[in-house]
PDB file of C-alpha atoms in Angstrom:
ATOM      1  CA  UNK R 125    -100.343  -1.633 -64.568  1.00 48.00           C
ATOM      2  CA  UNK R 126    -103.630   0.281 -64.788  1.00 53.00           C
ATOM      3  CA  UNK R 127    -104.210  -0.290 -61.056  1.00 51.00           C
ATOM      4  CA  UNK R 128    -100.728   1.045 -60.293  1.00 51.00           C
ATOM      5  CA  UNK R 129    -101.471   4.180 -62.316  1.00 56.00           C
ATOM      6  CA  UNK R 130    -104.713   4.812 -60.415  1.00 54.00           C
ATOM      7  CA  UNK R 131    -102.931   4.221 -57.113  1.00 57.00           C
ATOM      8  CA  UNK R 132    -100.271   6.748 -58.036  1.00 55.00           C
ATOM      9  CA  UNK R 133    -102.866   9.450 -58.784  1.00 52.00           C
ATOM     10  CA  UNK R 134    -104.711   8.777 -55.538  1.00 55.00           C
ATOM     11  CA  UNK R 135    -101.523   8.691 -53.472  1.00 56.00           C
ATOM     12  CA  UNK R 136    -100.399  12.075 -54.796  1.00 53.00           C
ATOM     13  CA  UNK R 137    -103.620  13.582 -53.446  1.00 51.00           C
ATOM     14  CA  UNK R 138    -103.182  11.862 -50.086  1.00 53.00           C
ATOM     15  CA  UNK R 139     -99.614  13.099 -49.640  1.00 52.00           C
ATOM     16  CA  UNK R 140    -100.571  16.717 -50.401  1.00 47.00           C
ATOM     17  CA  UNK R 141    -103.610  17.532 -48.255  1.00 48.00           C
ATOM     18  CA  UNK R 142    -102.945  21.255 -48.129  1.00 48.00           C
ATOM     19  CA  UNK R 143    -102.354  21.978 -51.797  1.00 47.00           C
ATOM     20  CA  UNK R 144    -105.956  22.820 -52.648  1.00 48.00           C
ATOM     21  CA  UNK R 145    -107.059  23.366 -49.060  1.00 48.00           C
ATOM     22  CA  UNK R 146    -109.637  20.581 -49.348  1.00 49.00           C
ATOM     23  CA  UNK R 147    -109.315  18.139 -46.448  1.00 57.00           C
ATOM     24  CA  UNK R 148    -112.446  16.264 -47.506  1.00 59.00           C
ATOM     25  CA  UNK R 149    -110.905  15.590 -50.922  1.00 56.00           C
ATOM     26  CA  UNK R 150    -107.793  14.258 -49.188  1.00 59.00           C
ATOM     27  CA  UNK R 151    -109.880  11.960 -46.995  1.00 65.00           C
ATOM     28  CA  UNK R 152    -111.742  10.711 -50.062  1.00 68.00           C
ATOM     29  CA  UNK R 153    -108.458   9.985 -51.843  1.00 73.00           C
ATOM     30  CA  UNK R 154    -107.205   8.055 -48.807  1.00 77.00           C
ATOM     31  CA  UNK R 155    -110.435   6.054 -48.702  1.00 79.00           C
ATOM     32  CA  UNK R 156    -110.139   5.207 -52.410  1.00 79.00           C
ATOM     33  CA  UNK R 157    -106.458   4.330 -52.090  1.00 81.00           C
ATOM     34  CA  UNK R 158    -107.057   1.975 -49.154  1.00 84.00           C
ATOM     35  CA  UNK R 159    -109.710   0.038 -51.071  1.00 84.00           C
ATOM     36  CA  UNK R 160    -107.513  -0.132 -54.177  1.00 85.00           C
ATOM     37  CA  UNK R 161    -104.652  -1.481 -52.089  1.00 86.00           C
ATOM     38  CA  UNK R 162    -106.958  -4.161 -50.687  1.00 86.00           C
ATOM     39  CA  UNK R 163    -107.492  -5.344 -54.274  1.00 86.00           C
ATOM     40  CA  UNK R 164    -103.761  -6.012 -54.722  1.00 83.00           C
ATOM     41  CA  UNK R 165    -103.927  -9.736 -53.799  1.00 84.00           C
ATOM     42  CA  UNK R 166    -106.539 -10.238 -56.547  1.00 84.00           C
ATOM     43  CA  UNK R 167    -104.528  -8.560 -59.343  1.00 82.00           C
ATOM     44  CA  UNK R 168    -102.912 -10.504 -62.173  1.00 80.00           C
ATOM     45  CA  UNK R 169     -99.258 -10.458 -61.168  1.00 83.00           C
ATOM     46  CA  UNK R 170     -98.336 -12.495 -64.250  1.00 84.00           C
ATOM     47  CA  UNK R 171     -98.005  -9.170 -66.077  1.00 83.00           C
ATOM     48  CA  UNK R 172     -94.394  -8.503 -65.091  1.00 87.00           C
ATOM     49  CA  UNK R 173     -94.362  -4.882 -66.267  1.00 87.00           C
ATOM     50  CA  UNK R 174     -97.508  -4.046 -64.321  1.00 85.00           C
ATOM     51  CA  UNK R 175     -96.292  -5.948 -61.254  1.00 87.00           C
ATOM     52  CA  UNK R 176     -92.933  -4.119 -61.324  1.00 89.00           C
ATOM     53  CA  UNK R 177     -94.707  -0.770 -61.740  1.00 89.00           C
ATOM     54  CA  UNK R 178     -96.936  -1.505 -58.752  1.00 88.00           C
ATOM     55  CA  UNK R 179     -93.987  -2.656 -56.656  1.00 90.00           C
ATOM     56  CA  UNK R 180     -92.007   0.479 -57.490  1.00 91.00           C
ATOM     57  CA  UNK R 181     -94.937   2.728 -56.581  1.00 90.00           C
ATOM     58  CA  UNK R 182     -95.517   0.945 -53.263  1.00 91.00           C
ATOM     59  CA  UNK R 183     -91.842   1.262 -52.358  1.00 91.00           C
ATOM     60  CA  UNK R 184     -91.869   4.992 -53.128  1.00 90.00           C
ATOM     61  CA  UNK R 185     -94.912   5.504 -50.907  1.00 89.00           C
ATOM     62  CA  UNK R 186     -93.488   3.454 -48.043  1.00 91.00           C
ATOM     63  CA  UNK R 187     -90.194   5.350 -47.894  1.00 88.00           C
ATOM     64  CA  UNK R 188     -91.863   8.749 -48.272  1.00 88.00           C
ATOM     65  CA  UNK R 189     -92.196  10.099 -44.719  1.00 85.00           C
ATOM     66  CA  UNK R 190     -95.147  12.261 -45.844  1.00 84.00           C
ATOM     67  CA  UNK R 191     -97.237   9.153 -46.488  1.00 86.00           C
ATOM     68  CA  UNK R 192     -99.931   8.882 -43.815  1.00 86.00           C
ATOM     69  CA  UNK R 193     -99.207   6.279 -41.117  1.00 87.00           C
ATOM     70  CA  UNK R 194    -102.668   4.753 -41.419  1.00 88.00           C
ATOM     71  CA  UNK R 195    -101.854   3.743 -45.004  1.00 89.00           C
ATOM     72  CA  UNK R 196     -98.721   1.794 -44.066  1.00 91.00           C
ATOM     73  CA  UNK R 197    -100.390  -1.562 -43.182  1.00 91.00           C
ATOM     74  CA  UNK R 198    -102.288  -1.555 -46.489  1.00 91.00           C
ATOM     75  CA  UNK R 199     -99.163  -0.597 -48.444  1.00 91.00           C
ATOM     76  CA  UNK R 200     -97.131  -3.370 -46.808  1.00 92.00           C
ATOM     77  CA  UNK R 201     -99.845  -5.938 -47.526  1.00 91.00           C
ATOM     78  CA  UNK R 202    -100.021  -4.807 -51.155  1.00 91.00           C
ATOM     79  CA  UNK R 203     -96.236  -5.022 -51.439  1.00 91.00           C
ATOM     80  CA  UNK R 204     -96.354  -8.568 -50.106  1.00 90.00           C
ATOM     81  CA  UNK R 205     -98.908  -9.430 -52.791  1.00 89.00           C
ATOM     82  CA  UNK R 206     -96.749  -7.775 -55.462  1.00 90.00           C
ATOM     83  CA  UNK R 207     -93.872 -10.060 -54.427  1.00 89.00           C
ATOM     84  CA  UNK R 208     -96.078 -13.034 -55.431  1.00 85.00           C
ATOM     85  CA  UNK R 209     -95.536 -15.005 -52.247  1.00 78.00           C
ATOM     86  CA  UNK R 210     -91.751 -14.678 -52.338  1.00 86.00           C
ATOM     87  CA  UNK R 211     -91.288 -14.041 -48.616  1.00 85.00           C
ATOM     88  CA  UNK R 212     -87.521 -13.602 -48.821  1.00 86.00           C
ATOM     89  CA  UNK R 213     -87.822 -10.992 -51.569  1.00 88.00           C
ATOM     90  CA  UNK R 214     -90.531  -9.152 -49.646  1.00 90.00           C
ATOM     91  CA  UNK R 215     -88.430  -9.149 -46.483  1.00 90.00           C
ATOM     92  CA  UNK R 216     -85.390  -7.843 -48.374  1.00 91.00           C
ATOM     93  CA  UNK R 217     -87.418  -5.030 -49.947  1.00 92.00           C
ATOM     94  CA  UNK R 218     -88.795  -3.866 -46.588  1.00 91.00           C
ATOM     95  CA  UNK R 219     -85.331  -3.949 -45.004  1.00 91.00           C
ATOM     96  CA  UNK R 220     -83.938  -1.917 -47.915  1.00 92.00           C
ATOM     97  CA  UNK R 221     -86.768   0.592 -47.509  1.00 92.00           C
ATOM     98  CA  UNK R 222     -85.984   0.905 -43.802  1.00 91.00           C
ATOM     99  CA  UNK R 223     -82.333   1.605 -44.624  1.00 89.00           C
ATOM    100  CA  UNK R 224     -83.307   4.309 -47.130  1.00 89.00           C
ATOM    101  CA  UNK R 225     -85.759   5.908 -44.699  1.00 88.00           C
ATOM    102  CA  UNK R 226     -83.195   5.884 -41.899  1.00 81.00           C
ATOM    103  CA  UNK R 227     -80.429   7.534 -43.935  1.00 73.00           C
ATOM    104  CA  UNK R 228     -81.679   8.926 -47.264  1.00 68.00           C
ATOM    105  CA  UNK R 229     -78.419  10.820 -47.819  1.00 56.00           C
ATOM    106  CA  UNK R 230     -76.395   7.611 -47.724  1.00 51.00           C
ATOM    107  CA  UNK R 231     -78.818   5.875 -50.097  1.00 48.00           C
ATOM    108  CA  UNK R 232     -78.669   8.833 -52.461  1.00 49.00           C
ATOM    109  CA  UNK R 233     -74.870   8.890 -52.360  1.00 44.00           C
ATOM    110  CA  UNK R 234     -74.699   5.220 -53.343  1.00 43.00           C
ATOM    111  CA  UNK R 235     -76.841   5.866 -56.430  1.00 45.00           C
ATOM    112  CA  UNK R 236     -75.355   9.236 -57.350  1.00 46.00           C
ATOM    113  CA  UNK R 237     -72.508   8.884 -59.824  1.00 44.00           C
ATOM    114  CA  UNK R 238     -72.022  12.627 -60.287  1.00 43.00           C
ATOM    115  CA  UNK R 239     -68.827  14.140 -58.862  1.00 42.00           C
ATOM    116  CA  UNK R 240     -68.909  16.588 -55.999  1.00 43.00           C
ATOM    117  CA  UNK R 241     -69.603  16.648 -52.295  1.00 46.00           C
ATOM    118  CA  UNK R 242     -72.215  14.254 -50.931  1.00 50.00           C
ATOM    119  CA  UNK R 243     -75.010  15.180 -48.553  1.00 52.00           C
ATOM    120  CA  UNK R 244     -73.507  12.984 -45.823  1.00 58.00           C
ATOM    121  CA  UNK R 245     -70.194  14.843 -46.147  1.00 69.00           C
ATOM    122  CA  UNK R 246     -71.989  18.175 -45.836  1.00 72.00           C
ATOM    123  CA  UNK R 247     -73.719  17.015 -42.657  1.00 72.00           C
ATOM    124  CA  UNK R 248     -70.413  15.838 -41.175  1.00 77.00           C
ATOM    125  CA  UNK R 249     -68.705  19.120 -42.060  1.00 83.00           C
ATOM    126  CA  UNK R 250     -71.544  21.075 -40.429  1.00 81.00           C
ATOM    127  CA  UNK R 251     -71.021  19.137 -37.197  1.00 83.00           C
ATOM    128  CA  UNK R 252     -67.268  19.726 -37.355  1.00 88.00           C
ATOM    129  CA  UNK R 253     -67.749  23.448 -37.965  1.00 88.00           C
ATOM    130  CA  UNK R 254     -70.038  23.607 -34.942  1.00 88.00           C
ATOM    131  CA  UNK R 255     -67.472  21.945 -32.683  1.00 90.00           C
ATOM    132  CA  UNK R 256     -64.660  24.179 -33.971  1.00 90.00           C
ATOM    133  CA  UNK R 257     -66.793  27.284 -33.460  1.00 89.00           C
ATOM    134  CA  UNK R 258     -67.542  26.280 -29.857  1.00 90.00           C
ATOM    135  CA  UNK R 259     -63.849  25.679 -29.175  1.00 91.00           C
ATOM    136  CA  UNK R 260     -62.880  29.026 -30.703  1.00 90.00           C
ATOM    137  CA  UNK R 261     -65.545  30.821 -28.654  1.00 91.00           C
ATOM    138  CA  UNK R 262     -64.059  29.398 -25.456  1.00 92.00           C
ATOM    139  CA  UNK R 263     -60.625  30.693 -26.507  1.00 92.00           C
ATOM    140  CA  UNK R 264     -62.013  34.128 -27.332  1.00 90.00           C
ATOM    141  CA  UNK R 265     -63.721  34.419 -23.950  1.00 91.00           C
ATOM    142  CA  UNK R 266     -60.465  33.558 -22.170  1.00 91.00           C
ATOM    143  CA  UNK R 267     -58.490  36.062 -24.263  1.00 92.00           C
ATOM    144  CA  UNK R 268     -61.168  38.718 -23.750  1.00 90.00           C
ATOM    145  CA  UNK R 269     -61.003  38.332 -19.964  1.00 91.00           C
ATOM    146  CA  UNK R 270     -57.215  38.507 -20.104  1.00 90.00           C
ATOM    147  CA  UNK R 271     -57.221  41.713 -22.185  1.00 89.00           C
ATOM    148  CA  UNK R 272     -59.714  43.347 -19.829  1.00 89.00           C
ATOM    149  CA  UNK R 273     -57.482  42.447 -16.896  1.00 89.00           C
ATOM    150  CA  UNK R 274     -54.592  44.131 -18.741  1.00 87.00           C
ATOM    151  CA  UNK R 275     -56.853  47.120 -19.493  1.00 86.00           C
ATOM    152  CA  UNK R 276     -56.223  46.661 -23.229  1.00 88.00           C
ATOM    153  CA  UNK R 277     -59.625  47.994 -24.280  1.00 88.00           C
ATOM    154  CA  UNK R 278     -58.866  48.095 -28.003  1.00 89.00           C
ATOM    155  CA  UNK R 279     -57.816  44.426 -28.156  1.00 89.00           C
ATOM    156  CA  UNK R 280     -60.767  43.424 -25.985  1.00 89.00           C
ATOM    157  CA  UNK R 281     -63.123  45.201 -28.399  1.00 90.00           C
ATOM    158  CA  UNK R 282     -61.714  43.308 -31.380  1.00 91.00           C
ATOM    159  CA  UNK R 283     -62.082  40.006 -29.559  1.00 91.00           C
ATOM    160  CA  UNK R 284     -65.655  40.806 -28.576  1.00 91.00           C
ATOM    161  CA  UNK R 285     -66.535  41.674 -32.161  1.00 92.00           C
ATOM    162  CA  UNK R 286     -65.068  38.395 -33.404  1.00 91.00           C
ATOM    163  CA  UNK R 287     -66.885  36.466 -30.683  1.00 91.00           C
ATOM    164  CA  UNK R 288     -70.235  38.055 -31.577  1.00 91.00           C
ATOM    165  CA  UNK R 289     -69.818  37.145 -35.254  1.00 91.00           C
ATOM    166  CA  UNK R 290     -68.815  33.595 -34.357  1.00 91.00           C
ATOM    167  CA  UNK R 291     -71.755  33.272 -31.948  1.00 90.00           C
ATOM    168  CA  UNK R 292     -74.151  34.283 -34.737  1.00 90.00           C
ATOM    169  CA  UNK R 293     -72.638  31.684 -37.078  1.00 89.00           C
ATOM    170  CA  UNK R 294     -72.842  29.044 -34.375  1.00 88.00           C
ATOM    171  CA  UNK R 295     -76.527  29.799 -33.763  1.00 88.00           C
ATOM    172  CA  UNK R 296     -77.233  29.238 -37.466  1.00 87.00           C
ATOM    173  CA  UNK R 297     -75.361  25.925 -37.462  1.00 84.00           C
ATOM    174  CA  UNK R 298     -77.197  24.737 -34.350  1.00 81.00           C
ATOM    175  CA  UNK R 299     -80.561  25.638 -35.913  1.00 82.00           C
ATOM    176  CA  UNK R 300     -79.707  23.538 -38.978  1.00 78.00           C
ATOM    177  CA  UNK R 301     -78.634  20.635 -36.781  1.00 73.00           C
ATOM    178  CA  UNK R 302     -81.844  20.897 -34.719  1.00 72.00           C
ATOM    179  CA  UNK R 303     -83.926  20.652 -37.906  1.00 67.00           C
ATOM    180  CA  UNK R 304     -81.926  17.579 -38.899  1.00 64.00           C
ATOM    181  CA  UNK R 305     -82.565  16.017 -35.469  1.00 63.00           C
ATOM    182  CA  UNK R 306     -86.329  16.517 -35.813  1.00 64.00           C
ATOM    183  CA  UNK R 307     -86.275  14.888 -39.250  1.00 72.00           C
ATOM    184  CA  UNK R 308     -84.260  11.999 -37.810  1.00 75.00           C
ATOM    185  CA  UNK R 309     -86.917  11.381 -35.140  1.00 79.00           C
ATOM    186  CA  UNK R 310     -89.635  11.192 -37.811  1.00 83.00           C
ATOM    187  CA  UNK R 311     -87.559   8.774 -39.880  1.00 84.00           C
ATOM    188  CA  UNK R 312     -86.793   6.624 -36.859  1.00 87.00           C
ATOM    189  CA  UNK R 313     -90.510   6.374 -36.107  1.00 87.00           C
ATOM    190  CA  UNK R 314     -91.215   5.305 -39.690  1.00 90.00           C
ATOM    191  CA  UNK R 315     -88.489   2.640 -39.525  1.00 90.00           C
ATOM    192  CA  UNK R 316     -89.918   1.248 -36.298  1.00 91.00           C
ATOM    193  CA  UNK R 317     -93.387   1.109 -37.824  1.00 91.00           C
ATOM    194  CA  UNK R 318     -92.096  -0.738 -40.900  1.00 91.00           C
ATOM    195  CA  UNK R 319     -90.229  -3.171 -38.648  1.00 90.00           C
ATOM    196  CA  UNK R 320     -93.410  -3.802 -36.675  1.00 89.00           C
ATOM    197  CA  UNK R 321     -95.389  -4.492 -39.842  1.00 89.00           C
ATOM    198  CA  UNK R 322     -92.656  -6.797 -41.135  1.00 88.00           C
ATOM    199  CA  UNK R 323     -92.691  -8.826 -37.919  1.00 86.00           C
ATOM    200  CA  UNK R 324     -96.476  -9.132 -38.137  1.00 84.00           C
ATOM    201  CA  UNK R 325     -96.214 -10.998 -41.433  1.00 77.00           C
ATOM    202  CA  UNK R 326     -97.270 -14.668 -41.161  1.00 69.00           C
ATOM    203  CA  UNK R 327     -94.085 -15.847 -42.883  1.00 63.00           C
ATOM    204  CA  UNK R 328     -90.709 -14.384 -41.933  1.00 60.00           C
ATOM    205  CA  UNK R 329     -87.714 -15.960 -43.601  1.00 58.00           C
ATOM    206  CA  UNK R 330     -84.657 -16.495 -41.409  1.00 56.00           C
ATOM    207  CA  UNK R 331     -81.198 -17.371 -42.629  1.00 55.00           C
ATOM    208  CA  UNK R 332     -79.447 -20.484 -41.340  1.00 51.00           C
ATOM    209  CA  UNK R 333     -77.333 -18.614 -38.761  1.00 47.00           C
ATOM    210  CA  UNK R 334     -80.449 -16.850 -37.504  1.00 52.00           C
ATOM    211  CA  UNK R 335     -82.333 -20.140 -37.212  1.00 50.00           C
ATOM    212  CA  UNK R 336     -79.504 -21.689 -35.187  1.00 57.00           C
ATOM    213  CA  UNK R 337     -79.668 -18.805 -32.712  1.00 56.00           C
ATOM    214  CA  UNK R 338     -83.283 -19.575 -31.838  1.00 51.00           C
ATOM    215  CA  UNK R 339     -83.859 -21.483 -28.553  1.00 52.00           C
TER     216      UNK R 339
END
C-alpha cells in the first residue's frame, strides 16, 4: 500500500511535465517511477488492500492517454505482478483497459447511473447535425440559383443570409469532429501498444474455442 502511494505521487509528476515548467523534475519522477515499478514483483501481495490499491493505480495510469509511452512496459509488468500470477485475470484487466481507452464515453455511460444525455449520444447527434446541415446547404444553393435566375433579389438575399449562418455552424461542428478524430487516433495507438505488450507476455490464456482454432 505504501509503495502504491509513492507510485501515485511520482506518476502525477510524470503526467504533468509542464505544470511547474521543470522538465528535469519530470524526468527525475519518471526515473523514480520506473525503478519503483520494477520492485513490484518483490512486493508482498498477501496484503489484499495494498495489492488492490496498487492494481487500481496501475489501471488508471495505463488507460490515461497522457501517461508516457515509455512507462507502459513497466506498468504492464507491474500489473502482471499485482495479479499474483493469475494470467487469466491479468489478460481480462488489460482487455478491459483497452476497451475503456478505445471508447471512454461508452465506459463512462455504463458506470453513470445519473439521468440525462450520455456523451456517446451527444457525439452521435453532432454527426447527425453535420449531415443535416450539409444537406440543407445543398438545398439553399439550389434555391439561391433559382431565385437569381428569376431575378428575385430579395428572396435570394434571404437565402444567402441563411446559407452563411448555416455554413458558420457547420464549420464549428466540423472543427469539433476533427478534434474528436485526433483524440481517436491517439487512443487507437494506445490500444495497439497495450495489445502488443499483452501478446509479449510469456503466458497468454486462451479459451477452449480459441485453442481449437489453432493449427
